[in-house]
Amino acid sequence: MASNNFIDYVKINCRSGKGGAGSGHFFRAKGLPNGGPDGGDGGRGGHIILEGNSQLWTLLHLQYQKHLIAKPGEGGGENLRTGAQGDDIIIQVPLGTIARDAETGEKKLEITEHGQRLILTPGGRGGLGNDHFKSATNQAPTYFQPGEPGIDEWVILELKLLADVGLVGFPNAGKSTLLSVVSAARPKIADYAFTTLTPNLGVVAYRDYKSFVMADIPGIIEGAAEGKGLGTRFLRHIERNSILLFMISVDSNDIAAEYQVLLSELEQFNPELLEKKRLLAITKADLIDDELEAEIRETLPTDLPTVFISSLANKNIMQLKDMIWQALHAKE
């Protein structure tokens, strides 16, 4: 997922099709000059539909497609012929896409499964032909319905990545390095802060051909909830993660304090994030010996599953995978 191609927020104009008008036709034939009403119904206007596609990871394909206009339905005809429906517009979106009303912010729908189709903007209903309005007292109704208008609205599409485990930590905590070691993902890695500017996803191979999805979220800093650093723009992506893996470098001045800062920033963004399962990985563990590791462990929270890892030295990487897998499949 190239960083400059990762788009997780787009605003689009959706115009569904107008419904076709019903017909006011009367049957006419030789010897039957005053036949009854036989006007057919108008066709429905085209819907604008979202469809989930597990092969997509970004909303990039919609960035420059600002206006989506569906076809109107056709009018009804004689002999009770119903007008053709307007063609629907089907938009492929990645799993985890949420649609919101651009004016109110109200959630309209959410796509979470491959092949799932939901109507984003419904087309106008076709009008009824005059055949529907005949009765014993009105055998020659001239009334028929016009089609309902389509809907013209601005919609925000917002992507929240679906992953089993989300990596949470300060810049240069080793999140991208871990993802590159355990998966085929190739995030940018460098020795300066904010190397990762967009989320990255990787499929992590596990024992017996099993796997799980890991998301590397750009590093947050103290004050991110107030807009410092990269702010909280990408924190929405960990709202869908089953587990949060906190990663703190072993060379931190105070690991326990950094952990509390990270928790505080998540709580300010969304208190519900603290209800997720949490694991702690102390990174760059190849820089210390067993004695120092034992001393550091004594300062860490006792109720938090913790492992010391080194992505470069491949230290305890399999143990970390085991810990993640057990947390993913532990019974509540």
Short mmCIF file of the C-alpha atoms (twelve columns), coordinates in Angstrom:
data_MODEL
# 
_entry.id   MODEL 
# 
loop_
_atom_site.group_PDB 
_atom_site.id 
_atom_site.type_symbol 
_atom_site.label_atom_id 
_atom_site.label_alt_id 
_atom_site.label_comp_id 
_atom_site.label_asym_id 
_atom_site.label_seq_id 
_atom_site.Cartn_x 
_atom_site.Cartn_y 
_atom_site.Cartn_z 
_atom_site.pdbx_PDB_model_num 
ATOM 1   C CA . MET A 1   0.000   0.000   0.000   1 
ATOM 2   C CA . ALA A 2   1.897   2.997   -1.222  1 
ATOM 3   C CA . SER A 3   1.607   5.898   1.164   1 
ATOM 4   C CA . ASN A 4   0.661   8.426   -1.498  1 
ATOM 5   C CA . ASN A 5   -2.085  6.121   -2.730  1 
ATOM 6   C CA . PHE A 6   -3.749  5.528   0.624   1 
ATOM 7   C CA . ILE A 7   -7.002  7.489   0.700   1 
ATOM 8   C CA . ASP A 8   -9.347  6.800   3.634   1 
ATOM 9   C CA . TYR A 9   -11.764 9.736   3.315   1 
ATOM 10  C CA . VAL A 10  -13.671 11.042  0.294   1 
ATOM 11  C CA . LYS A 11  -16.697 13.283  -0.202  1 
ATOM 12  C CA . ILE A 12  -18.884 12.487  -3.199  1 
ATOM 13  C CA . ASN A 13  -22.103 13.789  -4.712  1 
ATOM 14  C CA . CYS A 14  -24.705 11.060  -5.291  1 
ATOM 15  C CA . ARG A 15  -27.711 11.605  -7.538  1 
ATOM 16  C CA . SER A 16  -30.096 8.703   -7.865  1 
ATOM 17  C CA . GLY A 17  -32.390 8.359   -10.868 1 
ATOM 18  C CA . LYS A 18  -35.872 9.839   -11.097 1 
ATOM 19  C CA . GLY A 19  -38.717 7.337   -11.315 1 
ATOM 20  C CA . GLY A 20  -40.527 7.034   -14.621 1 
ATOM 21  C CA . ALA A 21  -44.069 8.366   -14.934 1 
ATOM 22  C CA . GLY A 22  -47.054 6.037   -15.084 1 
ATOM 23  C CA . SER A 23  -49.048 5.887   -18.303 1 
ATOM 24  C CA . GLY A 24  -52.564 7.294   -18.795 1 
ATOM 25  C CA . HIS A 25  -53.280 5.135   -21.863 1 
ATOM 26  C CA . PHE A 26  -56.654 3.606   -22.791 1 
ATOM 27  C CA . PHE A 27  -57.054 0.418   -24.770 1 
ATOM 28  C CA . ARG A 28  -58.299 0.946   -28.308 1 
ATOM 29  C CA . ALA A 29  -59.079 -1.755  -30.871 1 
ATOM 30  C CA . LYS A 30  -61.381 -2.335  -33.829 1 
ATOM 31  C CA . GLY A 31  -64.854 -2.859  -32.504 1 
ATOM 32  C CA . LEU A 32  -63.791 -1.681  -29.039 1 
ATOM 33  C CA . PRO A 33  -63.375 2.077   -29.275 1 
ATOM 34  C CA . ASN A 34  -63.887 2.659   -25.588 1 
ATOM 35  C CA . GLY A 35  -61.624 0.101   -23.973 1 
ATOM 36  C CA . GLY A 36  -60.623 0.485   -20.387 1 
ATOM 37  C CA . PRO A 37  -57.458 1.943   -18.955 1 
ATOM 38  C CA . ASP A 38  -54.298 -0.032  -19.653 1 
ATOM 39  C CA . GLY A 39  -51.551 2.380   -18.680 1 
ATOM 40  C CA . GLY A 40  -48.518 0.670   -17.177 1 
ATOM 41  C CA . ASP A 41  -46.314 1.760   -14.296 1 
ATOM 42  C CA . GLY A 42  -43.137 3.773   -14.614 1 
ATOM 43  C CA . GLY A 43  -39.787 2.161   -13.897 1 
ATOM 44  C CA . ARG A 44  -37.789 2.795   -10.755 1 
ATOM 45  C CA . GLY A 45  -34.916 5.248   -10.983 1 
ATOM 46  C CA . GLY A 46  -31.414 3.898   -10.640 1 
ATOM 47  C CA . HIS A 47  -29.961 3.315   -7.172  1 
ATOM 48  C CA . ILE A 48  -26.433 4.167   -6.107  1 
ATOM 49  C CA . ILE A 49  -25.130 1.061   -4.330  1 
ATOM 50  C CA . LEU A 50  -22.022 0.258   -2.316  1 
ATOM 51  C CA . GLU A 51  -20.503 -3.206  -2.687  1 
ATOM 52  C CA . GLY A 52  -17.779 -4.629  -0.454  1 
ATOM 53  C CA . ASN A 53  -14.604 -5.822  -2.166  1 
ATOM 54  C CA . SER A 54  -11.951 -7.543  -0.059  1 
ATOM 55  C CA . GLN A 55  -9.320  -6.846  -2.732  1 
ATOM 56  C CA . LEU A 56  -9.502  -3.094  -2.158  1 
ATOM 57  C CA . TRP A 57  -7.554  -1.353  0.640   1 
ATOM 58  C CA . THR A 58  -8.200  2.292   -0.141  1 
ATOM 59  C CA . LEU A 59  -10.765 4.760   -1.517  1 
ATOM 60  C CA . LEU A 60  -8.258  6.081   -4.059  1 
ATOM 61  C CA . HIS A 61  -10.443 5.128   -7.024  1 
ATOM 62  C CA . LEU A 62  -13.135 7.531   -5.782  1 
ATOM 63  C CA . GLN A 63  -10.873 10.491  -5.080  1 
ATOM 64  C CA . TYR A 64  -11.451 12.090  -8.490  1 
ATOM 65  C CA . GLN A 65  -14.919 10.659  -9.129  1 
ATOM 66  C CA . LYS A 66  -16.873 13.336  -7.282  1 
ATOM 67  C CA . HIS A 67  -20.253 13.051  -9.023  1 
ATOM 68  C CA . LEU A 68  -22.186 9.798   -9.401  1 
ATOM 69  C CA . ILE A 69  -25.383 10.159  -11.426 1 
ATOM 70  C CA . ALA A 70  -27.732 7.186   -11.888 1 
ATOM 71  C CA . LYS A 71  -30.107 6.829   -14.851 1 
ATOM 72  C CA . PRO A 72  -33.818 7.706   -14.543 1 
ATOM 73  C CA . GLY A 73  -36.530 5.102   -14.973 1 
ATOM 74  C CA . GLU A 74  -38.559 5.010   -18.169 1 
ATOM 75  C CA . GLY A 75  -42.255 5.829   -18.340 1 
ATOM 76  C CA . GLY A 76  -44.965 3.170   -18.416 1 
ATOM 77  C CA . GLY A 77  -46.625 2.156   -21.693 1 
ATOM 78  C CA . GLU A 78  -49.830 0.780   -23.130 1 
ATOM 79  C CA . ASN A 79  -51.007 -2.771  -22.531 1 
ATOM 80  C CA . LEU A 80  -49.872 -2.485  -18.907 1 
ATOM 81  C CA . ARG A 81  -46.222 -2.340  -19.947 1 
ATOM 82  C CA . THR A 82  -43.954 -1.281  -17.095 1 
ATOM 83  C CA . GLY A 83  -41.156 1.120   -17.930 1 
ATOM 84  C CA . ALA A 84  -37.588 -0.083  -17.669 1 
ATOM 85  C CA . GLN A 85  -35.715 0.605   -14.450 1 
ATOM 86  C CA . GLY A 86  -32.855 3.062   -14.527 1 
ATOM 87  C CA . ASP A 87  -29.421 1.485   -14.444 1 
ATOM 88  C CA . ASP A 88  -27.926 1.294   -10.950 1 
ATOM 89  C CA . ILE A 89  -24.433 2.579   -10.176 1 
ATOM 90  C CA . ILE A 90  -22.476 0.066   -8.105  1 
ATOM 91  C CA . ILE A 91  -19.434 1.419   -6.269  1 
ATOM 92  C CA . GLN A 92  -16.784 -1.043  -5.139  1 
ATOM 93  C CA . VAL A 93  -15.398 -0.125  -1.714  1 
ATOM 94  C CA . PRO A 94  -12.983 -1.776  0.735   1 
ATOM 95  C CA . LEU A 95  -14.303 -3.607  3.766   1 
ATOM 96  C CA . GLY A 96  -14.687 -1.278  6.708   1 
ATOM 97  C CA . THR A 97  -16.175 1.595   4.688   1 
ATOM 98  C CA . ILE A 98  -18.740 3.774   6.468   1 
ATOM 99  C CA . ALA A 99  -21.051 6.175   4.640   1 
ATOM 100 C CA . ARG A 100 -22.228 9.331   6.415   1 
ATOM 101 C CA . ASP A 101 -24.496 12.216  5.480   1 
ATOM 102 C CA . ALA A 102 -22.144 15.087  4.700   1 
ATOM 103 C CA . GLU A 103 -24.399 17.691  6.329   1 
ATOM 104 C CA . THR A 104 -25.484 15.948  9.537   1 
ATOM 105 C CA . GLY A 105 -22.673 13.420  9.972   1 
ATOM 106 C CA . GLU A 106 -25.326 10.744  10.516  1 
ATOM 107 C CA . LYS A 107 -24.201 7.215   9.688   1 
ATOM 108 C CA . LYS A 108 -26.087 5.818   6.700   1 
ATOM 109 C CA . LEU A 109 -24.563 2.381   6.278   1 
ATOM 110 C CA . GLU A 110 -21.462 0.268   6.770   1 
ATOM 111 C CA . ILE A 111 -19.795 -2.331  4.543   1 
ATOM 112 C CA . THR A 112 -18.053 -5.181  6.407   1 
ATOM 113 C CA . GLU A 113 -18.283 -8.264  4.146   1 
ATOM 114 C CA . HIS A 114 -17.054 -9.175  0.683   1 
ATOM 115 C CA . GLY A 115 -19.896 -9.014  -1.823  1 
ATOM 116 C CA . GLN A 116 -22.202 -7.188  0.577   1 
ATOM 117 C CA . ARG A 117 -24.421 -4.729  -1.287  1 
ATOM 118 C CA . LEU A 118 -26.303 -1.881  0.373   1 
ATOM 119 C CA . ILE A 119 -28.257 0.955   -1.232  1 
ATOM 120 C CA . LEU A 120 -26.542 4.251   -0.503  1 
ATOM 121 C CA . THR A 121 -28.904 6.578   -2.390  1 
ATOM 122 C CA . PRO A 122 -32.222 5.002   -3.487  1 
ATOM 123 C CA . GLY A 123 -33.746 5.834   -6.836  1 
ATOM 124 C CA . GLY A 124 -37.173 7.412   -7.150  1 
ATOM 125 C CA . ARG A 125 -40.149 5.060   -7.274  1 
ATOM 126 C CA . GLY A 126 -41.932 4.765   -10.606 1 
ATOM 127 C CA . GLY A 127 -45.417 6.268   -10.865 1 
ATOM 128 C CA . LEU A 128 -48.541 4.106   -11.121 1 
ATOM 129 C CA . GLY A 129 -50.387 3.918   -14.414 1 
ATOM 130 C CA . ASN A 130 -54.089 4.765   -14.728 1 
ATOM 131 C CA . ASP A 131 -55.029 1.057   -14.611 1 
ATOM 132 C CA . HIS A 132 -54.487 1.165   -10.837 1 
ATOM 133 C CA . PHE A 133 -57.187 3.800   -10.356 1 
ATOM 134 C CA . LYS A 134 -60.137 2.158   -12.093 1 
ATOM 135 C CA . SER A 135 -63.102 1.283   -9.969  1 
ATOM 136 C CA . ALA A 136 -66.801 0.518   -10.277 1 
ATOM 137 C CA . THR A 137 -67.578 4.199   -10.071 1 
ATOM 138 C CA . ASN A 138 -64.641 5.398   -12.145 1 
ATOM 139 C CA . GLN A 139 -64.143 3.077   -15.077 1 
ATOM 140 C CA . ALA A 140 -62.162 5.528   -17.190 1 
ATOM 141 C CA . PRO A 141 -59.650 7.215   -14.871 1 
ATOM 142 C CA . THR A 142 -57.399 9.696   -16.558 1 
ATOM 143 C CA . TYR A 143 -55.196 10.059  -13.508 1 
ATOM 144 C CA . PHE A 144 -51.735 8.518   -13.363 1 
ATOM 145 C CA . GLN A 145 -48.787 9.225   -11.089 1 
ATOM 146 C CA . PRO A 146 -45.583 10.993  -12.042 1 
ATOM 147 C CA . GLY A 147 -42.402 9.285   -10.964 1 
ATOM 148 C CA . GLU A 148 -40.822 10.224  -7.650  1 
ATOM 149 C CA . PRO A 149 -37.753 12.431  -7.926  1 
ATOM 150 C CA . GLY A 150 -34.328 11.028  -7.274  1 
ATOM 151 C CA . ILE A 151 -32.175 12.096  -4.330  1 
ATOM 152 C CA . ASP A 152 -29.315 14.569  -4.702  1 
ATOM 153 C CA . GLU A 153 -27.002 14.418  -1.697  1 
ATOM 154 C CA . TRP A 154 -23.384 14.737  -0.611  1 
ATOM 155 C CA . VAL A 155 -22.014 11.692  1.147   1 
ATOM 156 C CA . ILE A 156 -18.786 11.122  3.061   1 
ATOM 157 C CA . LEU A 157 -17.134 7.724   2.683   1 
ATOM 158 C CA . GLU A 158 -14.777 6.945   5.544   1 
ATOM 159 C CA . LEU A 159 -12.571 3.863   5.712   1 
ATOM 160 C CA . LYS A 160 -11.733 2.105   8.958   1 
ATOM 161 C CA . LEU A 161 -9.334  -0.734  8.283   1 
ATOM 162 C CA . LEU A 162 -10.447 -4.192  9.359   1 
ATOM 163 C CA . ALA A 163 -7.554  -5.934  11.097  1 
ATOM 164 C CA . ASP A 164 -7.162  -8.486  13.864  1 
ATOM 165 C CA . VAL A 165 -4.409  -6.612  15.674  1 
ATOM 166 C CA . GLY A 166 -3.460  -2.939  15.560  1 
ATOM 167 C CA . LEU A 167 0.021   -1.688  16.439  1 
ATOM 168 C CA . VAL A 168 -0.001  1.288   18.797  1 
ATOM 169 C CA . GLY A 169 3.105   3.200   19.798  1 
ATOM 170 C CA . PHE A 170 5.176   6.330   19.550  1 
ATOM 171 C CA . PRO A 171 7.184   7.078   16.393  1 
ATOM 172 C CA . ASN A 172 10.241  4.830   15.972  1 
ATOM 173 C CA . ALA A 173 8.876   2.190   18.352  1 
ATOM 174 C CA . GLY A 174 9.572   -0.481  15.731  1 
ATOM 175 C CA . LYS A 175 6.036   -1.014  14.455  1 
ATOM 176 C CA . SER A 176 6.905   -0.883  10.754  1 
ATOM 177 C CA . THR A 177 9.961   -3.071  11.272  1 
ATOM 178 C CA . LEU A 178 7.862   -5.724  13.010  1 
ATOM 179 C CA . LEU A 179 5.260   -5.663  10.237  1 
ATOM 180 C CA . SER A 180 7.963   -6.073  7.588   1 
ATOM 181 C CA . VAL A 181 9.433   -9.065  9.453   1 
ATOM 182 C CA . VAL A 182 6.207   -10.985 10.116  1 
ATOM 183 C CA . SER A 183 4.404   -10.266 6.830   1 
ATOM 184 C CA . ALA A 184 4.985   -9.480  3.165   1 
ATOM 185 C CA . ALA A 185 4.157   -5.806  3.750   1 
ATOM 186 C CA . ARG A 186 6.960   -3.380  2.944   1 
ATOM 187 C CA . PRO A 187 6.334   -0.192  4.911   1 
ATOM 188 C CA . LYS A 188 8.871   2.613   4.838   1 
ATOM 189 C CA . ILE A 189 11.488  2.211   7.577   1 
ATOM 190 C CA . ALA A 190 13.962  4.922   8.642   1 
ATOM 191 C CA . ASP A 191 15.610  6.278   11.786  1 
ATOM 192 C CA . TYR A 192 13.540  9.450   12.066  1 
ATOM 193 C CA . ALA A 193 10.142  10.173  13.572  1 
ATOM 194 C CA . PHE A 194 6.908   9.817   11.608  1 
ATOM 195 C CA . THR A 195 8.434   7.558   8.973   1 
ATOM 196 C CA . THR A 196 5.010   5.960   8.566   1 
ATOM 197 C CA . LEU A 197 2.544   8.549   7.323   1 
ATOM 198 C CA . THR A 198 -0.325  6.221   6.416   1 
ATOM 199 C CA . PRO A 199 -1.574  2.899   7.801   1 
ATOM 200 C CA . ASN A 200 -0.153  -0.336  6.443   1 
ATOM 201 C CA . LEU A 201 -1.719  -3.786  6.456   1 
ATOM 202 C CA . GLY A 202 0.028   -7.131  6.482   1 
ATOM 203 C CA . VAL A 203 -1.129  -10.748 6.615   1 
ATOM 204 C CA . VAL A 204 0.884   -12.588 9.247   1 
ATOM 205 C CA . ALA A 205 1.483   -16.291 8.610   1 
ATOM 206 C CA . TYR A 206 0.977   -18.487 11.680  1 
ATOM 207 C CA . ARG A 207 1.255   -22.187 12.481  1 
ATOM 208 C CA . ASP A 208 -0.576  -24.828 10.420  1 
ATOM 209 C CA . TYR A 209 -1.258  -22.405 7.560   1 
ATOM 210 C CA . LYS A 210 -3.305  -20.100 9.771   1 
ATOM 211 C CA . SER A 211 -2.959  -16.335 9.543   1 
ATOM 212 C CA . PHE A 212 -4.159  -13.036 10.950  1 
ATOM 213 C CA . VAL A 213 -4.141  -9.419  9.756   1 
ATOM 214 C CA . MET A 214 -1.929  -6.802  11.393  1 
ATOM 215 C CA . ALA A 215 -2.292  -3.033  10.943  1 
ATOM 216 C CA . ASP A 216 0.572   -0.582  11.477  1 
ATOM 217 C CA . ILE A 217 -0.980  2.729   12.520  1 
ATOM 218 C CA . PRO A 218 1.153   5.906   12.212  1 
ATOM 219 C CA . GLY A 219 2.784   6.842   15.513  1 
ATOM 220 C CA . ILE A 220 0.991   9.061   17.964  1 
ATOM 221 C CA . ILE A 221 2.588   11.422  20.457  1 
ATOM 222 C CA . GLU A 222 1.496   13.047  23.664  1 
ATOM 223 C CA . GLY A 223 -1.037  15.690  22.739  1 
ATOM 224 C CA . ALA A 224 -2.201  13.895  19.575  1 
ATOM 225 C CA . ALA A 225 -5.805  14.298  20.704  1 
ATOM 226 C CA . GLU A 226 -5.246  18.067  20.514  1 
ATOM 227 C CA . GLY A 227 -3.788  17.819  17.016  1 
ATOM 228 C CA . LYS A 228 -0.067  17.551  17.731  1 
ATOM 229 C CA . GLY A 229 2.075   15.434  15.429  1 
ATOM 230 C CA . LEU A 230 -0.185  13.602  12.986  1 
ATOM 231 C CA . GLY A 231 -3.110  14.127  15.351  1 
ATOM 232 C CA . THR A 232 -5.803  11.469  15.566  1 
ATOM 233 C CA . ARG A 233 -6.590  11.238  11.866  1 
ATOM 234 C CA . PHE A 234 -5.560  7.599   11.652  1 
ATOM 235 C CA . LEU A 235 -6.724  6.456   15.076  1 
ATOM 236 C CA . ARG A 236 -10.112 5.612   13.566  1 
ATOM 237 C CA . HIS A 237 -8.446  2.580   12.003  1 
ATOM 238 C CA . ILE A 238 -7.787  0.887   15.348  1 
ATOM 239 C CA . GLU A 239 -11.473 1.132   16.289  1 
ATOM 240 C CA . ARG A 240 -12.030 -2.028  14.214  1 
ATOM 241 C CA . ASN A 241 -9.068  -4.001  15.547  1 
ATOM 242 C CA . SER A 242 -9.799  -6.920  17.843  1 
ATOM 243 C CA . ILE A 243 -6.555  -6.492  19.796  1 
ATOM 244 C CA . LEU A 244 -4.268  -3.542  20.436  1 
ATOM 245 C CA . LEU A 245 -0.561  -4.384  20.573  1 
ATOM 246 C CA . PHE A 246 1.263   -1.580  22.360  1 
ATOM 247 C CA . MET A 247 4.893   -1.297  21.299  1 
ATOM 248 C CA . ILE A 248 7.466   0.620   23.352  1 
ATOM 249 C CA . SER A 249 11.206  0.688   22.769  1 
ATOM 250 C CA . VAL A 250 13.407  -0.800  25.480  1 
ATOM 251 C CA . ASP A 251 15.557  2.345   25.448  1 
ATOM 252 C CA . SER A 252 12.637  4.470   26.679  1 
ATOM 253 C CA . ASN A 253 13.318  6.497   29.825  1 
ATOM 254 C CA . ASP A 254 10.098  5.242   31.431  1 
ATOM 255 C CA . ILE A 255 8.232   2.419   29.693  1 
ATOM 256 C CA . ALA A 256 5.330   2.380   32.153  1 
ATOM 257 C CA . ALA A 257 4.834   6.137   31.770  1 
ATOM 258 C CA . GLU A 258 4.870   5.918   27.959  1 
ATOM 259 C CA . TYR A 259 2.250   3.178   28.137  1 
ATOM 260 C CA . GLN A 260 0.012   5.398   30.261  1 
ATOM 261 C CA . VAL A 261 0.431   8.306   27.819  1 
ATOM 262 C CA . LEU A 262 -0.644  6.071   24.936  1 
ATOM 263 C CA . LEU A 263 -3.674  4.890   26.910  1 
ATOM 264 C CA . SER A 264 -4.584  8.488   27.717  1 
ATOM 265 C CA . GLU A 265 -4.453  9.555   24.061  1 
ATOM 266 C CA . LEU A 266 -6.655  6.625   23.018  1 
ATOM 267 C CA . GLU A 267 -9.118  7.384   25.795  1 
ATOM 268 C CA . GLN A 268 -9.417  11.022  24.701  1 
ATOM 269 C CA . PHE A 269 -10.043 9.909   21.126  1 
ATOM 270 C CA . ASN A 270 -12.556 7.168   21.991  1 
ATOM 271 C CA . PRO A 271 -12.994 5.740   25.517  1 
ATOM 272 C CA . GLU A 272 -14.336 2.488   24.045  1 
ATOM 273 C CA . LEU A 273 -10.841 1.677   22.771  1 
ATOM 274 C CA . LEU A 274 -9.780  0.907   26.339  1 
ATOM 275 C CA . GLU A 275 -12.257 -1.981  26.380  1 
ATOM 276 C CA . LYS A 276 -10.266 -3.862  23.741  1 
ATOM 277 C CA . LYS A 277 -7.779  -6.585  24.636  1 
ATOM 278 C CA . ARG A 278 -4.289  -5.181  25.079  1 
ATOM 279 C CA . LEU A 279 -0.847  -6.716  24.724  1 
ATOM 280 C CA . LEU A 280 2.552   -5.104  25.286  1 
ATOM 281 C CA . ALA A 281 5.702   -5.706  23.243  1 
ATOM 282 C CA . ILE A 282 8.977   -4.190  24.433  1 
ATOM 283 C CA . THR A 283 10.980  -3.727  21.242  1 
ATOM 284 C CA . LYS A 284 14.718  -3.654  20.450  1 
ATOM 285 C CA . ALA A 285 15.296  -6.236  23.198  1 
ATOM 286 C CA . ASP A 286 18.569  -7.259  21.551  1 
ATOM 287 C CA . LEU A 287 20.082  -4.149  23.184  1 
ATOM 288 C CA . ILE A 288 19.772  -5.539  26.731  1 
ATOM 289 C CA . ASP A 289 20.759  -8.691  28.612  1 
ATOM 290 C CA . ASP A 290 18.559  -11.040 30.626  1 
ATOM 291 C CA . GLU A 291 19.361  -9.338  33.927  1 
ATOM 292 C CA . LEU A 292 18.254  -5.904  32.726  1 
ATOM 293 C CA . GLU A 293 15.198  -7.434  31.095  1 
ATOM 294 C CA . ALA A 294 14.158  -8.894  34.457  1 
ATOM 295 C CA . GLU A 295 14.608  -5.498  36.131  1 
ATOM 296 C CA . ILE A 296 12.476  -3.755  33.517  1 
ATOM 297 C CA . ARG A 297 9.750   -6.406  33.720  1 
ATOM 298 C CA . GLU A 298 9.299   -5.631  37.433  1 
ATOM 299 C CA . THR A 299 8.280   -2.051  36.567  1 
ATOM 300 C CA . LEU A 300 5.596   -3.072  34.070  1 
ATOM 301 C CA . PRO A 301 1.862   -3.603  34.702  1 
ATOM 302 C CA . THR A 302 1.298   -7.129  36.031  1 
ATOM 303 C CA . ASP A 303 -2.128  -7.542  34.409  1 
ATOM 304 C CA . LEU A 304 -0.826  -6.918  30.876  1 
ATOM 305 C CA . PRO A 305 0.603   -9.802  28.797  1 
ATOM 306 C CA . THR A 306 4.125   -8.658  27.902  1 
ATOM 307 C CA . VAL A 307 6.887   -9.959  25.676  1 
ATOM 308 C CA . PHE A 308 10.356  -8.596  24.901  1 
ATOM 309 C CA . ILE A 309 11.084  -8.801  21.181  1 
ATOM 310 C CA . SER A 310 13.678  -7.885  18.615  1 
ATOM 311 C CA . SER A 311 12.540  -7.784  15.009  1 
ATOM 312 C CA . LEU A 312 16.122  -7.531  13.730  1 
ATOM 313 C CA . ALA A 313 17.387  -10.457 15.824  1 
ATOM 314 C CA . ASN A 314 14.126  -12.394 15.452  1 
ATOM 315 C CA . LYS A 315 13.953  -12.649 19.238  1 
ATOM 316 C CA . ASN A 316 10.638  -13.952 20.623  1 
ATOM 317 C CA . ILE A 317 8.791   -13.175 17.378  1 
ATOM 318 C CA . MET A 318 7.129   -16.590 17.405  1 
ATOM 319 C CA . GLN A 319 6.244   -16.115 21.066  1 
ATOM 320 C CA . LEU A 320 4.603   -12.818 20.134  1 
ATOM 321 C CA . LYS A 321 2.594   -14.534 17.387  1 
ATOM 322 C CA . ASP A 322 1.476   -17.192 19.886  1 
ATOM 323 C CA . MET A 323 0.411   -14.524 22.344  1 
ATOM 324 C CA . ILE A 324 -1.580  -12.675 19.671  1 
ATOM 325 C CA . TRP A 325 -3.241  -15.863 18.418  1 
ATOM 326 C CA . GLN A 326 -4.252  -16.931 21.911  1 
ATOM 327 C CA . ALA A 327 -5.709  -13.487 22.615  1 
ATOM 328 C CA . LEU A 328 -7.640  -13.527 19.346  1 
ATOM 329 C CA . HIS A 329 -9.218  -16.875 20.124  1 
ATOM 330 C CA . ALA A 330 -9.588  -16.652 23.885  1 
ATOM 331 C CA . LYS A 331 -13.143 -17.085 25.102  1 
ATOM 332 C CA . GLU A 332 -14.649 -14.080 26.791  1 
# 
